[in-house]
Amino acid sequence: MVTGPATYWGGQVVRWLVADPDVELIVGLDIKTPDVRAPDIRAPDIKGPDVRGPDGTGPNVLVDRTEYVRTANSYAALASVVQRTQVDTIIHASLLVNSTATSGRALHEVNVIGTLNLLAAATAATSVRQLVVKSSTLVYGSALRDPAWPREDLARSSPARNDLERSLVEVERNLAEFAHDNPATLVSVLRLGEVLGPDVDTAISRCLGRGIAPCIAGFDPLVQFVEQQDALRALELVIGRQVPGTYNVAGDGRLPWSEVASMCRARLVPLPPLLTGSVAAVLRRTGLLDVPPELLTWLRYGGGVDNQALKRAGFAYRFTSAGAVERFAQASQVASQSWRPASHSSDVTA
């Protein structure tokens, strides 16, 4: 089962599973109806009739060995779908990581209540043997005295400052309790860093793609990225090899935000260091600049995580942070042909 098949990440996971002849049944559960004919999924033509979903919110769409079920924000249909299909693996790819994409209430329903319903379904079903969750390094937050390279076992240094971070922290706390109480179920959590790629839509990628780099006056933080293909390959690794544990997913090294702007030929647009959130909210409401609250501390203090645990699990990154930015800039056609990235070897995790 894949939650969030209408998202980029869930759609890619469905695409891999459809291509695997050993997978007997794929169930996609989402609050939206996925475009099953989209090229990023590449599923066969629809061959079965539409029927109402088990929670009555939308149709099931049958695609070869794949069944899509539309559900409510809370994913209330999970228990009945898992019980009916007896799936052995659940890939939870529907967690929201952009607070401006939905309301605070919907954010809590999708992230917290949806995950609780998922865990309840997995607990009740004896068939579930593997649970993979796509999370975010936003669980660490960003503060002045944070370590440069926090590891997966490090607790955040300050309370969550916004609804999104609070929801992700609560989700991971519930996941840890589930893993402790259900040792027979293999649980993997991937904390993705700031992802850059031509197919990934984030607040940062939208700004850089428009040639705009929001910043906070007086601050030039060191930031870290992961290239979209590396993020996808990390998901594929833990799903295919059944690798348990929690892992940061981010490229080697960090680089100054001003250099990211230069590489992408984006103009730095400063926000005031005082009342930053209020000014950003006004710009967001007027449609001039979309900087979610969770990114304001990132633009002030930067961010980076230790990525060694995933390497020890057998993963090899193809792109550093600087390489991810360069690849994004080239794909966005905003970098010159002669540009070459500077070396950041001194800022690579040991």
Short mmCIF file of C-alpha atoms in Angstrom, two decimals:
data_model
loop_
_atom_site.label_atom_id
_atom_site.label_comp_id
_atom_site.label_asym_id
_atom_site.label_seq_id
_atom_site.Cartn_x
_atom_site.Cartn_y
_atom_site.Cartn_z
CA MET A 1 0.00 0.00 0.00
CA VAL A 2 1.17 3.52 -0.86
CA THR A 3 -0.35 6.60 0.76
CA GLY A 4 -0.16 9.74 -1.37
CA PRO A 5 0.02 8.26 -4.90
CA ALA A 6 -1.18 11.63 -6.23
CA THR A 7 2.00 13.25 -4.87
CA TYR A 8 5.32 13.21 -6.69
CA TRP A 9 6.90 10.83 -4.17
CA GLY A 10 3.98 8.44 -3.92
CA GLY A 11 3.58 8.41 -7.69
CA GLN A 12 7.20 7.44 -8.18
CA VAL A 13 6.91 4.61 -5.65
CA VAL A 14 3.83 3.30 -7.47
CA ARG A 15 5.77 3.44 -10.72
CA TRP A 16 8.55 1.24 -9.28
CA LEU A 17 6.07 -1.25 -7.86
CA VAL A 18 4.07 -1.49 -11.10
CA ALA A 19 7.31 -2.39 -12.89
CA ASP A 20 8.06 -5.20 -10.41
CA PRO A 21 6.35 -8.44 -11.54
CA ASP A 22 6.80 -9.95 -8.08
CA VAL A 23 4.40 -7.41 -6.53
CA GLU A 24 0.94 -8.97 -6.63
CA LEU A 25 -1.20 -5.98 -5.62
CA ILE A 26 -0.60 -2.24 -5.19
CA VAL A 27 -3.13 -0.16 -3.25
CA GLY A 28 -2.88 3.62 -3.47
CA LEU A 29 -4.72 5.72 -0.89
CA ASP A 30 -4.96 9.50 -1.27
CA ILE A 31 -7.14 12.52 -0.52
CA LYS A 32 -6.88 13.31 -4.25
CA THR A 33 -7.48 11.13 -7.28
CA PRO A 34 -4.11 10.45 -8.97
CA ASP A 35 -3.70 10.89 -12.70
CA VAL A 36 -2.98 7.25 -13.47
CA ARG A 37 -2.15 8.09 -17.08
CA ALA A 38 0.52 10.60 -16.05
CA PRO A 39 3.94 9.78 -17.53
CA ASP A 40 5.65 9.81 -14.13
CA ILE A 41 3.58 6.78 -13.09
CA ARG A 42 3.40 5.05 -16.48
CA ALA A 43 0.70 2.63 -15.41
CA PRO A 44 -1.22 0.48 -17.92
CA ASP A 45 -4.60 1.61 -19.21
CA ILE A 46 -7.59 1.39 -16.89
CA LYS A 47 -9.20 -1.98 -17.38
CA GLY A 48 -11.81 -2.21 -14.61
CA PRO A 49 -14.95 -0.33 -13.58
CA ASP A 50 -15.01 2.48 -11.02
CA VAL A 51 -16.55 1.60 -7.66
CA ARG A 52 -17.11 3.67 -4.55
CA GLY A 53 -14.30 3.75 -2.02
CA PRO A 54 -14.85 1.98 1.31
CA ASP A 55 -15.35 5.31 3.12
CA GLY A 56 -17.69 6.63 0.43
CA THR A 57 -15.47 9.60 -0.43
CA GLY A 58 -14.49 8.67 -3.94
CA PRO A 59 -14.01 5.97 -6.55
CA ASN A 60 -11.60 3.12 -6.60
CA VAL A 61 -9.68 3.16 -9.87
CA LEU A 62 -8.38 -0.22 -10.98
CA VAL A 63 -5.15 -0.19 -12.99
CA ASP A 64 -3.74 -3.63 -13.77
CA ARG A 65 -2.52 -4.81 -10.32
CA THR A 66 -3.07 -1.35 -8.82
CA GLU A 67 -6.15 -0.06 -6.99
CA TYR A 68 -6.51 3.64 -6.15
CA VAL A 69 -8.83 4.63 -3.31
CA ARG A 70 -9.79 8.21 -2.55
CA THR A 71 -10.20 8.97 1.15
CA ALA A 72 -10.75 11.81 3.62
CA ASN A 73 -7.93 13.94 5.11
CA SER A 74 -7.73 11.67 8.15
CA TYR A 75 -7.25 8.55 6.00
CA ALA A 76 -10.13 6.92 7.87
CA ALA A 77 -10.42 4.26 5.15
CA LEU A 78 -7.04 2.76 6.02
CA ALA A 79 -8.22 0.11 8.46
CA SER A 80 -10.87 -1.34 6.16
CA VAL A 81 -8.59 -1.24 3.11
CA VAL A 82 -5.69 -2.94 4.90
CA GLN A 83 -8.02 -5.56 6.36
CA ARG A 84 -9.60 -6.24 2.96
CA THR A 85 -6.40 -6.40 0.92
CA GLN A 86 -4.05 -7.94 3.52
CA VAL A 87 -1.08 -5.90 2.26
CA ASP A 88 2.29 -6.74 3.79
CA THR A 89 4.03 -3.39 3.19
CA ILE A 90 2.87 0.20 3.74
CA ILE A 91 4.78 3.14 2.24
CA HIS A 92 3.59 6.36 3.91
CA ALA A 93 4.45 9.07 1.37
CA SER A 94 1.63 11.52 2.08
CA LEU A 95 3.05 13.60 4.95
CA LEU A 96 2.73 17.32 4.20
CA VAL A 97 5.96 19.34 4.56
CA ASN A 98 4.76 22.76 3.36
CA SER A 99 2.50 24.63 5.77
CA THR A 100 1.26 27.07 3.11
CA ALA A 101 -0.14 24.25 0.96
CA THR A 102 -3.11 23.71 3.27
CA SER A 103 -4.84 24.97 6.40
CA GLY A 104 -3.57 24.24 9.90
CA ARG A 105 -6.52 21.96 10.59
CA ALA A 106 -6.00 19.95 7.40
CA LEU A 107 -2.27 19.76 8.18
CA HIS A 108 -3.02 18.15 11.55
CA GLU A 109 -5.60 15.79 10.03
CA VAL A 110 -3.33 14.57 7.23
CA ASN A 111 -0.07 14.32 9.19
CA VAL A 112 -1.06 13.42 12.75
CA ILE A 113 -4.53 11.86 12.53
CA GLY A 114 -3.75 10.20 9.19
CA THR A 115 -0.61 8.58 10.60
CA LEU A 116 -2.43 7.48 13.76
CA ASN A 117 -5.06 5.78 11.59
CA LEU A 118 -2.29 4.16 9.57
CA LEU A 119 -0.59 2.82 12.70
CA ALA A 120 -3.89 1.55 14.06
CA ALA A 121 -4.53 -0.27 10.78
CA ALA A 122 -1.03 -1.77 10.79
CA THR A 123 -1.44 -2.89 14.40
CA ALA A 124 -4.78 -4.59 13.76
CA ALA A 125 -3.65 -6.34 10.57
CA THR A 126 -1.40 -9.34 11.06
CA SER A 127 -0.35 -9.13 7.40
CA VAL A 128 1.73 -5.90 7.70
CA ARG A 129 5.44 -6.67 7.99
CA GLN A 130 7.07 -3.45 6.73
CA LEU A 131 6.33 0.25 7.21
CA VAL A 132 8.31 2.96 5.38
CA VAL A 133 7.66 6.64 6.14
CA LYS A 134 8.89 9.67 4.19
CA SER A 135 9.51 12.35 6.82
CA SER A 136 11.59 15.54 6.85
CA THR A 137 14.64 17.06 8.55
CA LEU A 138 12.25 19.80 9.68
CA VAL A 139 11.82 17.65 12.80
CA TYR A 140 15.17 19.09 13.99
CA GLY A 141 14.16 22.71 13.56
CA SER A 142 16.89 25.33 13.20
CA ALA A 143 18.40 27.37 16.03
CA LEU A 144 21.53 29.42 16.69
CA ARG A 145 23.21 26.88 18.97
CA ASP A 146 22.28 23.74 17.04
CA PRO A 147 25.14 21.37 16.12
CA ALA A 148 26.29 21.63 12.53
CA TRP A 149 25.60 17.97 11.75
CA PRO A 150 22.82 16.53 13.96
CA ARG A 151 22.51 12.76 13.93
CA GLU A 152 19.28 10.83 13.88
CA ASP A 153 19.34 10.17 17.64
CA LEU A 154 19.67 13.85 18.58
CA ALA A 155 16.64 15.54 20.11
CA ARG A 156 15.87 19.04 18.85
CA SER A 157 17.30 21.83 21.01
CA SER A 158 14.12 23.92 21.24
CA PRO A 159 10.36 23.34 21.06
CA ALA A 160 8.73 23.28 17.63
CA ARG A 161 7.88 26.83 16.53
CA ASN A 162 5.10 26.20 14.01
CA ASP A 163 2.23 23.84 13.22
CA LEU A 164 4.17 21.89 10.60
CA GLU A 165 7.15 21.12 12.81
CA ARG A 166 4.84 20.22 15.70
CA SER A 167 2.93 17.79 13.49
CA LEU A 168 6.09 16.09 12.22
CA VAL A 169 7.54 15.77 15.74
CA GLU A 170 4.28 14.19 16.92
CA VAL A 171 4.21 11.84 13.92
CA GLU A 172 7.73 10.59 14.60
CA ARG A 173 7.00 10.17 18.31
CA ASN A 174 4.02 7.97 17.43
CA LEU A 175 6.14 6.02 14.95
CA ALA A 176 8.78 5.35 17.60
CA GLU A 177 6.12 4.05 20.00
CA PHE A 178 4.69 1.83 17.26
CA ALA A 179 8.11 0.39 16.43
CA HIS A 180 8.74 -0.35 20.11
CA ASP A 181 5.36 -2.03 20.58
CA ASN A 182 5.48 -3.98 17.30
CA PRO A 183 8.97 -5.49 16.96
CA ALA A 184 7.77 -7.91 14.28
CA THR A 185 7.07 -5.00 11.93
CA LEU A 186 10.11 -3.49 10.21
CA VAL A 187 9.89 0.32 10.45
CA SER A 188 11.97 2.71 8.32
CA VAL A 189 11.82 6.52 8.55
CA LEU A 190 13.57 8.70 5.97
CA ARG A 191 14.09 12.33 6.96
CA LEU A 192 14.54 14.11 3.66
CA GLY A 193 16.48 17.37 3.64
CA GLU A 194 15.63 20.31 1.37
CA VAL A 195 15.08 18.59 -1.98
CA LEU A 196 16.05 20.21 -5.28
CA GLY A 197 15.15 18.84 -8.68
CA PRO A 198 13.26 19.69 -11.86
CA ASP A 199 10.22 17.63 -10.84
CA VAL A 200 9.95 18.59 -7.15
CA ASP A 201 7.77 21.57 -6.25
CA THR A 202 8.87 23.28 -3.02
CA ALA A 203 8.83 26.87 -1.78
CA ILE A 204 12.59 27.11 -2.32
CA SER A 205 12.52 25.59 -5.82
CA ARG A 206 9.67 27.90 -6.84
CA CYS A 207 11.55 30.98 -5.65
CA LEU A 208 14.84 29.99 -7.25
CA GLY A 209 13.06 29.00 -10.46
CA ARG A 210 11.59 32.52 -10.63
CA GLY A 211 15.02 34.05 -10.11
CA ILE A 212 14.26 35.11 -6.53
CA ALA A 213 16.21 34.14 -3.40
CA PRO A 214 14.53 35.39 -0.23
CA CYS A 215 16.97 36.12 2.57
CA ILE A 216 17.06 37.79 5.97
CA ALA A 217 19.11 40.99 6.05
CA GLY A 218 22.42 40.43 7.82
CA PHE A 219 22.34 36.62 7.56
CA ASP A 220 24.00 34.31 5.04
CA PRO A 221 23.38 30.82 6.41
CA LEU A 222 25.06 27.59 5.38
CA VAL A 223 22.45 25.31 3.82
CA GLN A 224 22.26 21.71 2.67
CA PHE A 225 20.32 20.03 -0.13
CA VAL A 226 19.55 16.60 -1.53
CA GLU A 227 19.06 16.03 -5.24
CA GLN A 228 15.68 14.52 -6.12
CA GLN A 229 17.12 11.37 -7.69
CA ASP A 230 19.20 10.68 -4.58
CA ALA A 231 16.07 11.07 -2.44
CA LEU A 232 14.18 8.64 -4.67
CA ARG A 233 17.05 6.16 -4.63
CA ALA A 234 17.13 6.31 -0.82
CA LEU A 235 13.44 5.41 -0.73
CA GLU A 236 14.05 2.58 -3.16
CA LEU A 237 16.91 1.26 -1.02
CA VAL A 238 14.98 1.01 2.25
CA ILE A 239 11.88 -0.40 0.53
CA GLY A 240 13.68 -2.97 -1.59
CA ARG A 241 16.30 -4.08 0.94
CA GLN A 242 13.98 -3.74 3.95
CA VAL A 243 16.38 -1.53 5.91
CA PRO A 244 14.99 -0.65 9.36
CA GLY A 245 15.76 2.52 11.32
CA THR A 246 15.65 6.30 10.99
CA TYR A 247 17.90 7.97 8.41
CA ASN A 248 18.77 11.51 7.37
CA VAL A 249 18.80 11.95 3.59
CA ALA A 250 20.93 14.91 2.48
CA GLY A 251 23.93 15.48 0.24
CA ASP A 252 27.47 16.01 1.51
CA GLY A 253 28.50 19.52 2.48
CA ARG A 254 26.82 22.88 2.92
CA LEU A 255 27.19 26.15 1.06
CA PRO A 256 26.26 29.78 1.75
CA TRP A 257 22.75 30.78 0.72
CA SER A 258 24.21 33.71 -1.22
CA GLU A 259 26.20 31.26 -3.32
CA VAL A 260 23.06 29.21 -4.00
CA ALA A 261 21.44 32.42 -5.27
CA SER A 262 24.46 33.17 -7.45
CA MET A 263 24.54 29.66 -8.91
CA CYS A 264 20.85 29.90 -9.80
CA ARG A 265 21.17 33.51 -10.99
CA ALA A 266 18.55 34.47 -8.45
CA ARG A 267 18.27 37.97 -6.99
CA LEU A 268 18.56 38.17 -3.21
CA VAL A 269 15.39 39.71 -1.76
CA PRO A 270 16.04 40.71 1.87
CA LEU A 271 13.46 40.45 4.63
CA PRO A 272 13.90 42.54 7.80
CA PRO A 273 15.66 40.74 10.70
CA LEU A 274 12.93 42.00 13.05
CA LEU A 275 9.25 41.15 12.57
CA THR A 276 10.38 38.76 9.84
CA GLY A 277 7.39 36.47 10.19
CA SER A 278 4.89 39.32 9.99
CA VAL A 279 6.47 40.77 6.85
CA ALA A 280 6.70 37.32 5.23
CA ALA A 281 3.01 36.70 6.02
CA VAL A 282 2.02 39.96 4.30
CA LEU A 283 4.11 39.12 1.23
CA ARG A 284 2.60 35.63 1.14
CA ARG A 285 -0.98 36.92 1.37
CA THR A 286 -0.37 39.42 -1.43
CA GLY A 287 1.22 36.75 -3.63
CA LEU A 288 4.54 38.59 -3.89
CA LEU A 289 6.72 36.04 -2.10
CA ASP A 290 5.90 32.62 -0.65
CA VAL A 291 8.19 31.83 2.27
CA PRO A 292 6.54 29.37 4.70
CA PRO A 293 7.09 29.95 8.43
CA GLU A 294 9.16 26.77 8.74
CA LEU A 295 11.76 28.19 6.32
CA LEU A 296 12.31 31.51 8.11
CA THR A 297 14.60 30.01 10.76
CA TRP A 298 16.35 28.04 7.99
CA LEU A 299 17.06 31.31 6.16
CA ARG A 300 18.35 32.81 9.41
CA TYR A 301 20.44 30.00 10.91
CA GLY A 302 20.81 27.54 8.05
CA GLY A 303 20.64 23.80 8.37
CA GLY A 304 22.49 20.58 7.86
CA VAL A 305 22.33 16.98 9.05
CA ASP A 306 24.72 14.08 9.40
CA ASN A 307 24.19 11.65 6.52
CA GLN A 308 26.55 8.86 7.56
CA ALA A 309 23.96 6.39 8.88
CA LEU A 310 22.37 5.90 5.47
CA LYS A 311 25.81 5.46 3.92
CA ARG A 312 26.59 2.73 6.44
CA ALA A 313 23.32 1.07 5.41
CA GLY A 314 24.71 0.78 1.87
CA PHE A 315 23.62 4.01 0.20
CA ALA A 316 25.95 6.03 -2.05
CA TYR A 317 25.00 9.62 -2.89
CA ARG A 318 25.54 10.72 -6.46
CA PHE A 319 25.32 14.46 -5.71
CA THR A 320 26.71 16.73 -3.03
CA SER A 321 24.69 19.71 -1.84
CA ALA A 322 26.53 21.94 -4.30
CA GLY A 323 25.99 19.35 -7.03
CA ALA A 324 22.26 19.31 -6.34
CA VAL A 325 22.13 23.09 -6.70
CA GLU A 326 24.16 23.00 -9.91
CA ARG A 327 21.93 20.31 -11.41
CA PHE A 328 18.81 22.26 -10.46
CA ALA A 329 20.24 25.45 -11.94
CA GLN A 330 21.08 23.71 -15.19
CA ALA A 331 17.64 22.10 -15.40
CA SER A 332 16.04 25.49 -14.76
CA GLN A 333 18.18 27.01 -17.51
CA VAL A 334 19.36 29.78 -15.25
CA ALA A 335 23.04 28.86 -15.02
CA SER A 336 25.64 29.91 -17.55
CA GLN A 337 27.45 27.26 -19.60
CA SER A 338 30.79 28.31 -18.11
CA TRP A 339 29.81 28.16 -14.42
CA ARG A 340 31.66 25.63 -12.27
CA PRO A 341 30.84 24.94 -8.59
CA ALA A 342 33.33 25.95 -5.92
CA SER A 343 34.86 23.28 -3.72
CA HIS A 344 33.19 22.70 -0.34
CA SER A 345 35.28 19.76 0.79
CA SER A 346 36.06 21.47 4.11
CA ASP A 347 32.36 21.44 5.00
CA VAL A 348 31.63 17.79 4.22
CA THR A 349 30.58 15.56 7.09
CA ALA A 350 33.22 13.18 8.31
#
